[in-house]
Amino acid sequence: ILMILTQTLDGAIVYANSISSQRFGIEPQALMGHQLKEFFADPNDAATLWTLFEEQGSVRNYEMEIRTIAEGTIWVSASVHPMTLAGQQTLLTTLYDISEAKHDKVVRKLAEEALHQSQAQLRQQAQEGIFQTTIAGQYLNVNPALAEMYGYDSPADLVASITDIGTQVYVQPRRREEIIAFVRQLESVTVFESEVYRKDGSIIWISENMHTVRDHAGALLHYE
């Protein structure tokens, strides 16, 4: 799975995992500063991706060709999501190779699982609290920053302690229901401010961004 972080405005690459540099055939440091669109086989894909992103707030499973030094042109499925890291707005682009099985559902399922694992590794590096929750309101996983913010000893401690986010985290009754209602209607929301409880019972204010995560058929999997 190729994972790439780019600047929101100019598309310059600011982070790429080791697999990305290997597939592109460029050393990691040399890859920094390049624009991701430089590797698109069809220049029109850059405009199409940006249009989809502006209309939907994110892009999922857009099939396109990219050029690599190591392997020539390959087909990939691209997903783009906004992400805030260290206070900077960036775009997380993930690409997985579908050259040999563009329509093979089994291969895609395996690729999705690998993608989730790679994303989890990236979350561990983030300074902001990042989480995934079930539709019913339990945490699936959280990063260390969120556990620290909420006063828990570890991510595992937070996940095990909170069984109902709506009643145990939010101070205002039905606050989670309000947020989820907007997310279901708009697919994503930004800067939702709420009061929440820390582990010791103290209260802090937080600002949340949240979006839906769906499978290829459009079924809702969880919130992030």
PDB file of C-alpha atoms in Angstrom:
ATOM      1  CA  ILE A   1       0.000   0.000   0.000  1.00  0.00           C
ATOM      2  CA  LEU A   2       1.399   3.394  -1.012  1.00  0.00           C
ATOM      3  CA  MET A   3       0.661   6.080   1.583  1.00  0.00           C
ATOM      4  CA  ILE A   4       1.455   9.709   0.810  1.00  0.00           C
ATOM      5  CA  LEU A   5       0.826  12.974   2.663  1.00  0.00           C
ATOM      6  CA  THR A   6       0.677  16.136   0.572  1.00  0.00           C
ATOM      7  CA  GLN A   7       0.209  19.823   1.246  1.00  0.00           C
ATOM      8  CA  THR A   8      -3.397  20.872   0.690  1.00  0.00           C
ATOM      9  CA  LEU A   9      -2.641  23.848  -1.542  1.00  0.00           C
ATOM     10  CA  ASP A  10       0.143  22.790  -3.908  1.00  0.00           C
ATOM     11  CA  GLY A  11       0.094  19.004  -3.642  1.00  0.00           C
ATOM     12  CA  ALA A  12       3.769  18.817  -2.613  1.00  0.00           C
ATOM     13  CA  ILE A  13       4.675  15.509  -0.960  1.00  0.00           C
ATOM     14  CA  VAL A  14       5.650  15.928   2.706  1.00  0.00           C
ATOM     15  CA  TYR A  15       5.587  12.255   3.712  1.00  0.00           C
ATOM     16  CA  ALA A  16       5.651   8.924   1.897  1.00  0.00           C
ATOM     17  CA  ASN A  17       5.977   5.455   3.343  1.00  0.00           C
ATOM     18  CA  SER A  18       8.890   3.252   2.303  1.00  0.00           C
ATOM     19  CA  ILE A  19       6.738   1.239  -0.115  1.00  0.00           C
ATOM     20  CA  SER A  20       5.873   4.429  -2.011  1.00  0.00           C
ATOM     21  CA  SER A  21       9.513   5.355  -2.588  1.00  0.00           C
ATOM     22  CA  GLN A  22      10.307   1.781  -3.648  1.00  0.00           C
ATOM     23  CA  ARG A  23       7.458   1.641  -6.150  1.00  0.00           C
ATOM     24  CA  PHE A  24       8.223   5.086  -7.577  1.00  0.00           C
ATOM     25  CA  GLY A  25      11.908   4.169  -7.720  1.00  0.00           C
ATOM     26  CA  ILE A  26      12.989   7.337  -5.912  1.00  0.00           C
ATOM     27  CA  GLU A  27      14.781   7.675  -2.577  1.00  0.00           C
ATOM     28  CA  PRO A  28      12.439   8.903   0.223  1.00  0.00           C
ATOM     29  CA  GLN A  29      14.201  12.250   0.682  1.00  0.00           C
ATOM     30  CA  ALA A  30      14.318  12.861  -3.052  1.00  0.00           C
ATOM     31  CA  LEU A  31      10.591  12.215  -3.239  1.00  0.00           C
ATOM     32  CA  MET A  32       9.841  15.059  -0.815  1.00  0.00           C
ATOM     33  CA  GLY A  33       8.831  18.244  -2.591  1.00  0.00           C
ATOM     34  CA  HIS A  34       7.643  16.510  -5.742  1.00  0.00           C
ATOM     35  CA  GLN A  35       3.985  16.986  -6.579  1.00  0.00           C
ATOM     36  CA  LEU A  36       2.015  13.756  -6.551  1.00  0.00           C
ATOM     37  CA  LYS A  37       0.371  14.630  -9.869  1.00  0.00           C
ATOM     38  CA  GLU A  38       3.794  14.401 -11.543  1.00  0.00           C
ATOM     39  CA  PHE A  39       3.386  10.620 -11.375  1.00  0.00           C
ATOM     40  CA  PHE A  40      -0.107  10.500 -12.922  1.00  0.00           C
ATOM     41  CA  ALA A  41      -0.081   8.813 -16.340  1.00  0.00           C
ATOM     42  CA  ASP A  42      -3.091  10.907 -17.385  1.00  0.00           C
ATOM     43  CA  PRO A  43      -2.710  14.584 -16.339  1.00  0.00           C
ATOM     44  CA  ASN A  44      -6.520  14.926 -16.363  1.00  0.00           C
ATOM     45  CA  ASP A  45      -6.735  12.651 -13.319  1.00  0.00           C
ATOM     46  CA  ALA A  46      -5.376  15.440 -11.114  1.00  0.00           C
ATOM     47  CA  ALA A  47      -8.281  17.740 -12.000  1.00  0.00           C
ATOM     48  CA  THR A  48     -10.796  14.923 -11.673  1.00  0.00           C
ATOM     49  CA  LEU A  49      -9.548  13.935  -8.219  1.00  0.00           C
ATOM     50  CA  TRP A  50      -9.612  17.521  -7.014  1.00  0.00           C
ATOM     51  CA  THR A  51     -13.145  18.062  -8.332  1.00  0.00           C
ATOM     52  CA  LEU A  52     -14.372  14.912  -6.587  1.00  0.00           C
ATOM     53  CA  PHE A  53     -12.628  15.962  -3.379  1.00  0.00           C
ATOM     54  CA  GLU A  54     -14.209  19.434  -3.405  1.00  0.00           C
ATOM     55  CA  GLU A  55     -17.659  17.989  -4.096  1.00  0.00           C
ATOM     56  CA  GLN A  56     -17.540  15.107  -1.600  1.00  0.00           C
ATOM     57  CA  GLY A  57     -14.952  16.120   0.994  1.00  0.00           C
ATOM     58  CA  SER A  58     -12.992  12.936   0.260  1.00  0.00           C
ATOM     59  CA  VAL A  59     -12.358  10.462  -2.550  1.00  0.00           C
ATOM     60  CA  ARG A  60     -12.675   6.697  -2.323  1.00  0.00           C
ATOM     61  CA  ASN A  61     -11.471   4.045  -4.760  1.00  0.00           C
ATOM     62  CA  TYR A  62     -10.771   6.170  -7.832  1.00  0.00           C
ATOM     63  CA  GLU A  63      -9.081   3.959 -10.436  1.00  0.00           C
ATOM     64  CA  MET A  64      -6.237   5.493 -12.404  1.00  0.00           C
ATOM     65  CA  GLU A  65      -2.766   4.814 -13.836  1.00  0.00           C
ATOM     66  CA  ILE A  66       0.468   6.091 -12.299  1.00  0.00           C
ATOM     67  CA  ARG A  67       3.997   6.114 -13.712  1.00  0.00           C
ATOM     68  CA  THR A  68       6.853   4.509 -11.757  1.00  0.00           C
ATOM     69  CA  ILE A  69      10.549   4.311 -12.562  1.00  0.00           C
ATOM     70  CA  ALA A  70      10.798   0.796 -11.192  1.00  0.00           C
ATOM     71  CA  GLU A  71       7.788  -0.813 -12.892  1.00  0.00           C
ATOM     72  CA  GLY A  72       6.510   1.495 -15.602  1.00  0.00           C
ATOM     73  CA  THR A  73       2.768   2.269 -15.587  1.00  0.00           C
ATOM     74  CA  ILE A  74       0.537   0.489 -13.088  1.00  0.00           C
ATOM     75  CA  TRP A  75      -3.156   0.700 -12.269  1.00  0.00           C
ATOM     76  CA  VAL A  76      -4.048   1.820  -8.737  1.00  0.00           C
ATOM     77  CA  SER A  77      -7.162   2.531  -6.727  1.00  0.00           C
ATOM     78  CA  ALA A  78      -6.765   5.930  -5.051  1.00  0.00           C
ATOM     79  CA  SER A  79      -8.444   7.274  -1.918  1.00  0.00           C
ATOM     80  CA  VAL A  80      -7.948  10.807  -0.584  1.00  0.00           C
ATOM     81  CA  HIS A  81      -8.929  12.043   2.880  1.00  0.00           C
ATOM     82  CA  PRO A  82      -8.230  15.335   4.658  1.00  0.00           C
ATOM     83  CA  MET A  83      -6.090  15.057   7.768  1.00  0.00           C
ATOM     84  CA  THR A  84      -4.733  17.573  10.283  1.00  0.00           C
ATOM     85  CA  LEU A  85      -1.236  16.789  11.554  1.00  0.00           C
ATOM     86  CA  ALA A  86       0.656  19.094  13.889  1.00  0.00           C
ATOM     87  CA  GLY A  87      -1.903  21.803  13.133  1.00  0.00           C
ATOM     88  CA  GLN A  88      -1.348  21.639   9.375  1.00  0.00           C
ATOM     89  CA  GLN A  89      -4.052  20.704   6.872  1.00  0.00           C
ATOM     90  CA  THR A  90      -2.827  17.857   4.683  1.00  0.00           C
ATOM     91  CA  LEU A  91      -4.259  15.239   2.362  1.00  0.00           C
ATOM     92  CA  LEU A  92      -3.697  11.542   2.972  1.00  0.00           C
ATOM     93  CA  THR A  93      -3.602   9.675  -0.352  1.00  0.00           C
ATOM     94  CA  THR A  94      -3.521   5.883  -0.375  1.00  0.00           C
ATOM     95  CA  LEU A  95      -2.890   3.860  -3.519  1.00  0.00           C
ATOM     96  CA  TYR A  96      -3.105   0.112  -3.918  1.00  0.00           C
ATOM     97  CA  ASP A  97      -2.109  -1.828  -6.982  1.00  0.00           C
ATOM     98  CA  ILE A  98      -4.998  -3.349  -8.956  1.00  0.00           C
ATOM     99  CA  SER A  99      -3.081  -4.007 -12.160  1.00  0.00           C
ATOM    100  CA  GLU A 100      -3.514  -7.777 -12.167  1.00  0.00           C
ATOM    101  CA  ALA A 101      -6.971  -7.960 -10.659  1.00  0.00           C
ATOM    102  CA  LYS A 102      -8.870  -4.736 -11.237  1.00  0.00           C
ATOM    103  CA  HIS A 103     -12.194  -6.397 -10.529  1.00  0.00           C
ATOM    104  CA  ASP A 104     -11.145  -9.142  -8.131  1.00  0.00           C
ATOM    105  CA  LYS A 105     -13.129  -8.577  -4.932  1.00  0.00           C
ATOM    106  CA  VAL A 106     -10.965 -10.926  -2.896  1.00  0.00           C
ATOM    107  CA  VAL A 107      -7.801  -9.028  -3.729  1.00  0.00           C
ATOM    108  CA  ARG A 108      -9.460  -5.737  -2.922  1.00  0.00           C
ATOM    109  CA  LYS A 109     -10.602  -6.995   0.460  1.00  0.00           C
ATOM    110  CA  LEU A 110      -7.060  -7.997   1.351  1.00  0.00           C
ATOM    111  CA  ALA A 111      -5.797  -4.617   0.174  1.00  0.00           C
ATOM    112  CA  GLU A 112      -8.347  -2.798   2.328  1.00  0.00           C
ATOM    113  CA  GLU A 113      -7.219  -4.704   5.404  1.00  0.00           C
ATOM    114  CA  ALA A 114      -3.604  -3.818   4.670  1.00  0.00           C
ATOM    115  CA  LEU A 115      -4.637  -0.195   4.171  1.00  0.00           C
ATOM    116  CA  HIS A 116      -6.303  -0.082   7.586  1.00  0.00           C
ATOM    117  CA  GLN A 117      -3.147  -1.488   9.177  1.00  0.00           C
ATOM    118  CA  SER A 118      -0.991   1.129   7.451  1.00  0.00           C
ATOM    119  CA  GLN A 119      -3.341   3.903   8.484  1.00  0.00           C
ATOM    120  CA  ALA A 120      -3.163   2.670  12.078  1.00  0.00           C
ATOM    121  CA  GLN A 121       0.627   3.039  11.967  1.00  0.00           C
ATOM    122  CA  LEU A 122       0.268   6.612  10.750  1.00  0.00           C
ATOM    123  CA  ARG A 123      -2.229   7.396  13.504  1.00  0.00           C
ATOM    124  CA  GLN A 124       0.335   6.418  16.126  1.00  0.00           C
ATOM    125  CA  GLN A 125       2.504   9.307  14.884  1.00  0.00           C
ATOM    126  CA  ALA A 126      -0.213  11.973  14.963  1.00  0.00           C
ATOM    127  CA  GLN A 127      -0.327  14.641  17.677  1.00  0.00           C
ATOM    128  CA  GLU A 128      -4.091  15.028  17.394  1.00  0.00           C
ATOM    129  CA  GLY A 129      -6.457  12.538  18.962  1.00  0.00           C
ATOM    130  CA  ILE A 130      -7.628  10.130  16.253  1.00  0.00           C
ATOM    131  CA  PHE A 131     -10.213   7.401  16.701  1.00  0.00           C
ATOM    132  CA  GLN A 132     -12.561   4.968  15.006  1.00  0.00           C
ATOM    133  CA  THR A 133     -15.947   4.132  16.502  1.00  0.00           C
ATOM    134  CA  THR A 134     -18.648   1.604  15.774  1.00  0.00           C
ATOM    135  CA  ILE A 135     -22.041   2.740  14.582  1.00  0.00           C
ATOM    136  CA  ALA A 136     -23.444   1.806  18.005  1.00  0.00           C
ATOM    137  CA  GLY A 137     -20.993   4.028  19.867  1.00  0.00           C
ATOM    138  CA  GLN A 138     -17.986   2.023  21.035  1.00  0.00           C
ATOM    139  CA  TYR A 139     -14.366   2.799  20.261  1.00  0.00           C
ATOM    140  CA  LEU A 140     -12.730   0.429  17.786  1.00  0.00           C
ATOM    141  CA  ASN A 141      -9.289   1.953  18.247  1.00  0.00           C
ATOM    142  CA  VAL A 142      -7.716   5.216  19.355  1.00  0.00           C
ATOM    143  CA  ASN A 143      -4.226   6.652  19.099  1.00  0.00           C
ATOM    144  CA  PRO A 144      -2.009   7.516  22.107  1.00  0.00           C
ATOM    145  CA  ALA A 145      -2.722  11.240  21.728  1.00  0.00           C
ATOM    146  CA  LEU A 146      -6.459  10.753  22.375  1.00  0.00           C
ATOM    147  CA  ALA A 147      -5.819   8.493  25.368  1.00  0.00           C
ATOM    148  CA  GLU A 148      -3.505  11.109  26.861  1.00  0.00           C
ATOM    149  CA  MET A 149      -5.954  13.914  26.131  1.00  0.00           C
ATOM    150  CA  TYR A 150      -8.730  12.063  27.959  1.00  0.00           C
ATOM    151  CA  GLY A 151      -6.459  11.118  30.868  1.00  0.00           C
ATOM    152  CA  TYR A 152      -6.240   7.359  30.267  1.00  0.00           C
ATOM    153  CA  ASP A 153      -3.115   5.271  30.804  1.00  0.00           C
ATOM    154  CA  SER A 154      -3.094   3.877  27.264  1.00  0.00           C
ATOM    155  CA  PRO A 155      -5.278   3.478  24.163  1.00  0.00           C
ATOM    156  CA  ALA A 156      -6.258   0.000  25.396  1.00  0.00           C
ATOM    157  CA  ASP A 157      -7.341   1.478  28.742  1.00  0.00           C
ATOM    158  CA  LEU A 158      -9.592   4.017  27.004  1.00  0.00           C
ATOM    159  CA  VAL A 159     -11.151   1.468  24.632  1.00  0.00           C
ATOM    160  CA  ALA A 160     -11.829  -0.960  27.493  1.00  0.00           C
ATOM    161  CA  SER A 161     -13.235   1.711  29.821  1.00  0.00           C
ATOM    162  CA  ILE A 162     -15.649   3.420  27.425  1.00  0.00           C
ATOM    163  CA  THR A 163     -18.550   1.185  26.382  1.00  0.00           C
ATOM    164  CA  ASP A 164     -20.984   3.975  25.444  1.00  0.00           C
ATOM    165  CA  ILE A 165     -19.412   7.122  24.018  1.00  0.00           C
ATOM    166  CA  GLY A 166     -22.664   9.036  24.040  1.00  0.00           C
ATOM    167  CA  THR A 167     -23.159   8.792  27.820  1.00  0.00           C
ATOM    168  CA  GLN A 168     -19.605   8.369  29.107  1.00  0.00           C
ATOM    169  CA  VAL A 169     -17.704  10.914  27.025  1.00  0.00           C
ATOM    170  CA  TYR A 170     -20.007  13.808  26.167  1.00  0.00           C
ATOM    171  CA  VAL A 171     -21.237  16.116  28.923  1.00  0.00           C
ATOM    172  CA  GLN A 172     -24.245  17.323  26.961  1.00  0.00           C
ATOM    173  CA  PRO A 173     -26.917  14.603  26.668  1.00  0.00           C
ATOM    174  CA  ARG A 174     -27.527  13.409  23.099  1.00  0.00           C
ATOM    175  CA  ARG A 175     -24.509  15.360  21.827  1.00  0.00           C
ATOM    176  CA  ARG A 176     -23.119  12.324  19.988  1.00  0.00           C
ATOM    177  CA  GLU A 177     -26.520  11.741  18.385  1.00  0.00           C
ATOM    178  CA  GLU A 178     -26.465  15.323  17.075  1.00  0.00           C
ATOM    179  CA  ILE A 179     -22.992  14.890  15.571  1.00  0.00           C
ATOM    180  CA  ILE A 180     -23.811  11.514  14.004  1.00  0.00           C
ATOM    181  CA  ALA A 181     -26.986  12.951  12.461  1.00  0.00           C
ATOM    182  CA  PHE A 182     -24.896  15.547  10.633  1.00  0.00           C
ATOM    183  CA  VAL A 183     -22.247  12.999   9.617  1.00  0.00           C
ATOM    184  CA  ARG A 184     -24.848  10.648   8.148  1.00  0.00           C
ATOM    185  CA  GLN A 185     -26.368  13.471   6.147  1.00  0.00           C
ATOM    186  CA  LEU A 186     -23.161  15.167   4.984  1.00  0.00           C
ATOM    187  CA  GLU A 187     -20.655  12.231   5.160  1.00  0.00           C
ATOM    188  CA  SER A 188     -18.249  14.445   7.132  1.00  0.00           C
ATOM    189  CA  VAL A 189     -18.289  17.347   9.602  1.00  0.00           C
ATOM    190  CA  THR A 190     -15.560  19.667  10.864  1.00  0.00           C
ATOM    191  CA  VAL A 191     -14.927  21.730  13.990  1.00  0.00           C
ATOM    192  CA  PHE A 192     -17.744  20.354  16.149  1.00  0.00           C
ATOM    193  CA  GLU A 193     -17.042  21.738  19.637  1.00  0.00           C
ATOM    194  CA  SER A 194     -18.199  19.793  22.695  1.00  0.00           C
ATOM    195  CA  GLU A 195     -17.517  19.366  26.390  1.00  0.00           C
ATOM    196  CA  VAL A 196     -16.215  15.905  27.308  1.00  0.00           C
ATOM    197  CA  TYR A 197     -15.303  14.052  30.474  1.00  0.00           C
ATOM    198  CA  ARG A 198     -11.746  12.966  31.210  1.00  0.00           C
ATOM    199  CA  LYS A 199     -11.071   9.762  33.139  1.00  0.00           C
ATOM    200  CA  ASP A 200     -10.826  11.641  36.449  1.00  0.00           C
ATOM    201  CA  GLY A 201     -14.205  13.325  35.903  1.00  0.00           C
ATOM    202  CA  SER A 202     -12.820  16.721  34.944  1.00  0.00           C
ATOM    203  CA  ILE A 203     -14.273  18.428  31.858  1.00  0.00           C
ATOM    204  CA  ILE A 204     -12.465  19.801  28.824  1.00  0.00           C
ATOM    205  CA  TRP A 205     -13.570  21.353  25.526  1.00  0.00           C
ATOM    206  CA  ILE A 206     -12.667  19.568  22.291  1.00  0.00           C
ATOM    207  CA  SER A 207     -13.092  20.302  18.583  1.00  0.00           C
ATOM    208  CA  GLU A 208     -13.844  17.289  16.384  1.00  0.00           C
ATOM    209  CA  ASN A 209     -13.736  16.408  12.710  1.00  0.00           C
ATOM    210  CA  MET A 210     -15.545  13.205  11.767  1.00  0.00           C
ATOM    211  CA  HIS A 211     -16.328  11.301   8.576  1.00  0.00           C
ATOM    212  CA  THR A 212     -17.934   8.034   7.534  1.00  0.00           C
ATOM    213  CA  VAL A 213     -15.964   5.026   6.304  1.00  0.00           C
ATOM    214  CA  ARG A 214     -17.783   2.827   3.787  1.00  0.00           C
ATOM    215  CA  ASP A 215     -17.012  -0.332   1.842  1.00  0.00           C
ATOM    216  CA  HIS A 216     -17.017  -0.623  -1.976  1.00  0.00           C
ATOM    217  CA  ALA A 217     -20.765  -1.239  -1.978  1.00  0.00           C
ATOM    218  CA  GLY A 218     -21.401   1.954   0.009  1.00  0.00           C
ATOM    219  CA  ALA A 219     -22.318   0.205   3.275  1.00  0.00           C
ATOM    220  CA  LEU A 220     -21.380   2.162   6.406  1.00  0.00           C
ATOM    221  CA  LEU A 221     -18.558   0.446   8.294  1.00  0.00           C
ATOM    222  CA  HIS A 222     -17.649   2.908  11.049  1.00  0.00           C
ATOM    223  CA  TYR A 223     -16.905   6.541  11.888  1.00  0.00           C
ATOM    224  CA  GLU A 224     -13.474   8.123  12.011  1.00  0.00           C
TER     225      GLU A 224
END
